[in-house]
PDB file of C-alpha atoms in Angstrom:
ATOM      1  CA  MET A   1      25.549 134.409  90.149  1.00 57.00           C
ATOM      2  CA  GLN A   2      26.818 131.399  88.338  1.00 62.00           C
ATOM      3  CA  THR A   3      25.129 129.935  85.291  1.00 61.00           C
ATOM      4  CA  THR A   4      25.554 126.502  84.437  1.00 63.00           C
ATOM      5  CA  ASN A   5      25.368 125.076  81.067  1.00 63.00           C
ATOM      6  CA  VAL A   6      22.373 122.441  80.891  1.00 59.00           C
ATOM      7  CA  LYS A   7      21.474 120.902  77.834  1.00 61.00           C
ATOM      8  CA  LYS A   8      17.913 120.103  77.022  1.00 59.00           C
ATOM      9  CA  ILE A   9      16.851 116.616  76.738  1.00 55.00           C
ATOM     10  CA  SER A  10      15.169 116.379  73.353  1.00 59.00           C
ATOM     11  CA  ARG A  11      13.104 113.249  72.107  1.00 61.00           C
ATOM     12  CA  PRO A  12      14.815 110.348  70.667  1.00 71.00           C
ATOM     13  CA  ARG A  13      14.267 110.516  67.022  1.00 79.00           C
ATOM     14  CA  TYR A  14      13.622 107.010  66.841  1.00 81.00           C
ATOM     15  CA  LYS A  15      10.356 107.634  68.298  1.00 84.00           C
ATOM     16  CA  ARG A  16       9.442 110.267  65.221  1.00 86.00           C
ATOM     17  CA  TRP A  17      10.608 107.284  63.329  1.00 88.00           C
ATOM     18  CA  ILE A  18       8.479 104.788  64.517  1.00 92.00           C
ATOM     19  CA  LEU A  19       5.544 107.013  64.040  1.00 92.00           C
ATOM     20  CA  GLY A  20       6.532 107.954  60.373  1.00 93.00           C
ATOM     21  CA  PHE A  21       7.145 104.196  59.552  1.00 93.00           C
ATOM     22  CA  PHE A  22       3.674 103.373  61.288  1.00 93.00           C
ATOM     23  CA  CYS A  23       1.536 106.026  59.100  1.00 93.00           C
ATOM     24  CA  PHE A  24       3.520 104.971  56.571  1.00 94.00           C
ATOM     25  CA  VAL A  25       2.358 101.493  56.993  1.00 90.00           C
ATOM     26  CA  MET A  26      -0.914 102.290  57.377  1.00 91.00           C
ATOM     27  CA  LEU A  27      -1.087 104.367  54.394  1.00 93.00           C
ATOM     28  CA  ILE A  28       0.039 101.776  52.309  1.00 90.00           C
ATOM     29  CA  GLY A  29      -2.580  99.510  53.300  1.00 87.00           C
ATOM     30  CA  TYR A  30      -5.286 101.738  51.972  1.00 89.00           C
ATOM     31  CA  CYS A  31      -3.781 102.202  48.766  1.00 91.00           C
ATOM     32  CA  ILE A  32      -3.815  98.616  47.834  1.00 87.00           C
ATOM     33  CA  PRO A  33      -6.873  97.665  45.641  1.00 88.00           C
ATOM     34  CA  GLU A  34      -9.207  95.036  47.012  1.00 85.00           C
ATOM     35  CA  LYS A  35     -10.475  92.816  44.467  1.00 84.00           C
ATOM     36  CA  LEU A  36     -13.508  90.957  45.845  1.00 83.00           C
ATOM     37  CA  ARG A  37     -14.470  87.327  44.846  1.00 82.00           C
ATOM     38  CA  ILE A  38     -17.098  84.929  46.261  1.00 80.00           C
ATOM     39  CA  PRO A  39     -15.227  82.856  48.599  1.00 80.00           C
ATOM     40  CA  VAL A  40     -16.758  79.458  47.337  1.00 79.00           C
ATOM     41  CA  GLN A  41     -15.540  77.516  44.082  1.00 79.00           C
ATOM     42  CA  LYS A  42     -17.627  77.251  41.319  1.00 80.00           C
ATOM     43  CA  ALA A  43     -20.403  79.564  43.295  1.00 78.00           C
ATOM     44  CA  SER A  44     -22.361  82.314  41.640  1.00 77.00           C
ATOM     45  CA  ASP A  45     -24.622  85.336  42.949  1.00 76.00           C
ATOM     46  CA  LYS A  46     -27.461  83.087  43.431  1.00 76.00           C
ATOM     47  CA  ASP A  47     -25.852  80.694  46.108  1.00 75.00           C
ATOM     48  CA  TRP A  48     -26.342  83.283  48.493  1.00 73.00           C
ATOM     49  CA  ASN A  49     -28.993  85.733  49.611  1.00 67.00           C
ATOM     50  CA  HIS A  50     -28.489  89.476  49.092  1.00 67.00           C
ATOM     51  CA  GLN A  51     -30.876  90.353  51.688  1.00 65.00           C
ATOM     52  CA  SER A  52     -29.315  88.086  54.243  1.00 60.00           C
ATOM     53  CA  PHE A  53     -26.425  90.595  55.782  1.00 57.00           C
ATOM     54  CA  TRP A  54     -28.217  91.393  58.827  1.00 54.00           C
ATOM     55  CA  HIS A  55     -30.655  88.918  60.461  1.00 53.00           C
ATOM     56  CA  TYR A  56     -32.400  89.259  63.415  1.00 56.00           C
ATOM     57  CA  PRO A  57     -33.009  86.911  65.267  1.00 57.00           C
ATOM     58  CA  TRP A  58     -30.486  84.128  64.268  1.00 54.00           C
ATOM     59  CA  GLY A  59     -29.516  81.219  66.757  1.00 57.00           C
ATOM     60  CA  LYS A  60     -28.131  81.856  69.787  1.00 59.00           C
ATOM     61  CA  SER A  61     -25.785  84.836  69.061  1.00 57.00           C
ATOM     62  CA  GLY A  62     -29.363  87.249  68.124  1.00 54.00           C
ATOM     63  CA  VAL A  63     -27.900  88.595  65.305  1.00 59.00           C
ATOM     64  CA  HIS A  64     -25.950  87.434  62.107  1.00 59.00           C
ATOM     65  CA  LYS A  65     -23.576  89.847  60.363  1.00 67.00           C
ATOM     66  CA  GLY A  66     -22.673  88.542  57.346  1.00 72.00           C
ATOM     67  CA  ILE A  67     -23.310  86.529  54.038  1.00 75.00           C
ATOM     68  CA  ASP A  68     -24.226  82.943  54.202  1.00 74.00           C
ATOM     69  CA  ILE A  69     -23.346  80.768  51.102  1.00 77.00           C
ATOM     70  CA  PHE A  70     -25.012  77.829  50.370  1.00 74.00           C
ATOM     71  CA  ALA A  71     -22.729  74.990  48.388  1.00 73.00           C
ATOM     72  CA  PRO A  72     -22.833  71.379  48.248  1.00 72.00           C
ATOM     73  CA  LYS A  73     -20.309  69.887  51.021  1.00 69.00           C
ATOM     74  CA  GLY A  74     -16.950  69.224  50.074  1.00 70.00           C
ATOM     75  CA  ARG A  75     -16.694  72.332  47.591  1.00 73.00           C
ATOM     76  CA  ASN A  76     -13.430  74.410  48.647  1.00 77.00           C
ATOM     77  CA  VAL A  77     -13.258  77.799  49.938  1.00 79.00           C
ATOM     78  CA  VAL A  78     -10.619  80.589  49.136  1.00 79.00           C
ATOM     79  CA  ALA A  79     -10.055  84.011  50.515  1.00 80.00           C
ATOM     80  CA  SER A  80     -12.497  86.597  48.788  1.00 83.00           C
ATOM     81  CA  THR A  81      -9.468  88.702  48.421  1.00 83.00           C
ATOM     82  CA  GLY A  82      -5.284  88.802  49.005  1.00 81.00           C
ATOM     83  CA  GLY A  83      -4.535  88.820  52.903  1.00 83.00           C
ATOM     84  CA  LEU A  84      -2.616  87.319  55.421  1.00 84.00           C
ATOM     85  CA  VAL A  85      -4.227  84.843  58.106  1.00 85.00           C
ATOM     86  CA  ILE A  86      -4.287  86.555  61.537  1.00 86.00           C
ATOM     87  CA  TRP A  87      -5.937  84.014  63.104  1.00 86.00           C
ATOM     88  CA  LYS A  88      -7.614  80.292  62.804  1.00 85.00           C
ATOM     89  CA  GLY A  89      -9.209  78.196  65.412  1.00 87.00           C
ATOM     90  CA  THR A  90     -12.412  77.063  67.063  1.00 87.00           C
ATOM     91  CA  MET A  91     -14.749  80.139  67.863  1.00 81.00           C
ATOM     92  CA  GLY A  92     -18.251  79.325  69.866  1.00 78.00           C
ATOM     93  CA  ILE A  93     -20.753  78.794  67.273  1.00 73.00           C
ATOM     94  CA  GLY A  94     -19.055  79.417  64.641  1.00 75.00           C
ATOM     95  CA  GLY A  95     -16.937  76.422  64.585  1.00 79.00           C
ATOM     96  CA  LYS A  96     -13.413  76.330  62.944  1.00 81.00           C
ATOM     97  CA  ALA A  97     -12.727  79.699  61.664  1.00 83.00           C
ATOM     98  CA  VAL A  98     -10.349  81.737  59.703  1.00 84.00           C
ATOM     99  CA  ILE A  99      -9.711  85.635  60.139  1.00 86.00           C
ATOM    100  CA  VAL A 100      -7.871  87.095  56.820  1.00 86.00           C
ATOM    101  CA  ILE A 101      -6.471  90.752  57.001  1.00 88.00           C
ATOM    102  CA  GLY A 102      -6.561  92.061  53.359  1.00 87.00           C
ATOM    103  CA  PRO A 103      -6.071  95.363  51.306  1.00 89.00           C
ATOM    104  CA  LYS A 104      -7.967  98.767  52.910  1.00 90.00           C
ATOM    105  CA  TRP A 105      -7.235  97.297  56.305  1.00 90.00           C
ATOM    106  CA  HIS A 106     -10.532  94.709  55.927  1.00 88.00           C
ATOM    107  CA  CYS A 107     -10.609  91.840  58.275  1.00 88.00           C
ATOM    108  CA  HIS A 108     -12.336  88.967  56.262  1.00 86.00           C
ATOM    109  CA  TYR A 109     -14.308  85.996  58.649  1.00 85.00           C
ATOM    110  CA  TYR A 110     -14.586  82.708  57.536  1.00 84.00           C
ATOM    111  CA  ALA A 111     -17.070  80.626  59.899  1.00 81.00           C
ATOM    112  CA  HIS A 112     -18.664  77.092  60.141  1.00 78.00           C
ATOM    113  CA  LEU A 113     -15.237  75.477  58.363  1.00 80.00           C
ATOM    114  CA  GLN A 114     -14.432  71.798  58.631  1.00 76.00           C
ATOM    115  CA  ASP A 115     -11.153  72.136  57.890  1.00 76.00           C
ATOM    116  CA  TYR A 116      -8.454  74.617  56.817  1.00 77.00           C
ATOM    117  CA  HIS A 117      -5.091  74.161  55.397  1.00 75.00           C
ATOM    118  CA  THR A 118      -3.454  77.413  56.324  1.00 76.00           C
ATOM    119  CA  HIS A 119      -1.007  78.753  58.807  1.00 68.00           C
ATOM    120  CA  TRP A 120      -0.819  82.067  60.155  1.00 66.00           C
ATOM    121  CA  GLY A 121       0.856  84.820  58.470  1.00 64.00           C
ATOM    122  CA  HIS A 122       0.146  82.653  55.615  1.00 62.00           C
ATOM    123  CA  GLY A 123       1.139  83.787  51.928  1.00 54.00           C
ATOM    124  CA  TYR A 124      -0.398  87.501  50.677  1.00 46.00           C
ATOM    125  CA  LEU A 125      -1.320  86.863  47.602  1.00 39.00           C
ATOM    126  CA  ARG A 126      -3.924  83.882  47.558  1.00 45.00           C
ATOM    127  CA  VAL A 127      -5.190  82.250  50.681  1.00 48.00           C
ATOM    128  CA  ARG A 128      -6.605  78.885  50.357  1.00 51.00           C
ATOM    129  CA  LEU A 129      -8.715  77.991  53.124  1.00 55.00           C
ATOM    130  CA  SER A 130     -10.214  74.362  51.206  1.00 55.00           C
ATOM    131  CA  GLY A 131     -12.836  74.287  53.915  1.00 56.00           C
ATOM    132  CA  LEU A 132     -15.108  71.259  53.673  1.00 51.00           C
ATOM    133  CA  TRP A 133     -18.525  72.410  54.794  1.00 50.00           C
ATOM    134  CA  VAL A 134     -20.193  71.484  57.720  1.00 47.00           C
ATOM    135  CA  HIS A 135     -23.683  70.465  58.124  1.00 45.00           C
ATOM    136  CA  LEU A 136     -25.471  72.741  60.693  1.00 46.00           C
ATOM    137  CA  GLY A 137     -28.441  71.646  63.057  1.00 44.00           C
ATOM    138  CA  MET A 138     -29.951  74.984  62.263  1.00 48.00           C
ATOM    139  CA  GLN A 139     -29.862  75.565  58.289  1.00 50.00           C
ATOM    140  CA  GLN A 140     -30.487  73.071  56.177  1.00 52.00           C
ATOM    141  CA  GLY A 141     -27.704  72.344  53.887  1.00 56.00           C
ATOM    142  CA  SER A 142     -23.823  73.210  54.120  1.00 62.00           C
ATOM    143  CA  LEU A 143     -23.094  76.825  54.434  1.00 64.00           C
ATOM    144  CA  LEU A 144     -20.199  79.095  54.641  1.00 68.00           C
ATOM    145  CA  ILE A 145     -20.364  82.923  56.962  1.00 70.00           C
ATOM    146  CA  CYS A 146     -18.483  85.335  55.604  1.00 71.00           C
ATOM    147  CA  ILE A 147     -17.761  88.744  57.658  1.00 72.00           C
ATOM    148  CA  ILE A 148     -15.930  91.578  56.641  1.00 75.00           C
ATOM    149  CA  LEU A 149     -14.882  93.837  59.552  1.00 72.00           C
ATOM    150  CA  TYR A 150     -14.116  97.433  58.659  1.00 69.00           C
ATOM    151  CA  LEU A 151     -11.319  99.150  60.545  1.00 60.00           C
ATOM    152  CA  ARG A 152     -12.590 102.935  60.633  1.00 53.00           C
TER     153      ARG A 152
END
């Protein structure tokens, strides 16, 4: 009986390296401290209702998961934390909107912007949205909707 030398085919090492690198990047994202601020210039705690995080019913969408920050039209919007712009565009009843991913992999969604001066992948340290407020038919005055989505 003759035996043949058959080499075992092992998994390529690059797959382990990619998995390790992905885990490292995810861990680093959770280690970055998150310093939140109100995303409207010259706004205070009195410009938004702390009880309005979840409101039902809310217009066509039915529910509203986020806070409404009221301010005079023309006031600038800045990202509530440092991050990268991962999406910008128009989104249904939210109008012009921007999504920024920040520390701890939290996605910050800003809606009802009149305009924005940013682009995909724009800077980490500070994202200036320069949102000029919109007047909505269902709301009195100008407002920004700010929602933080958590990856779990």
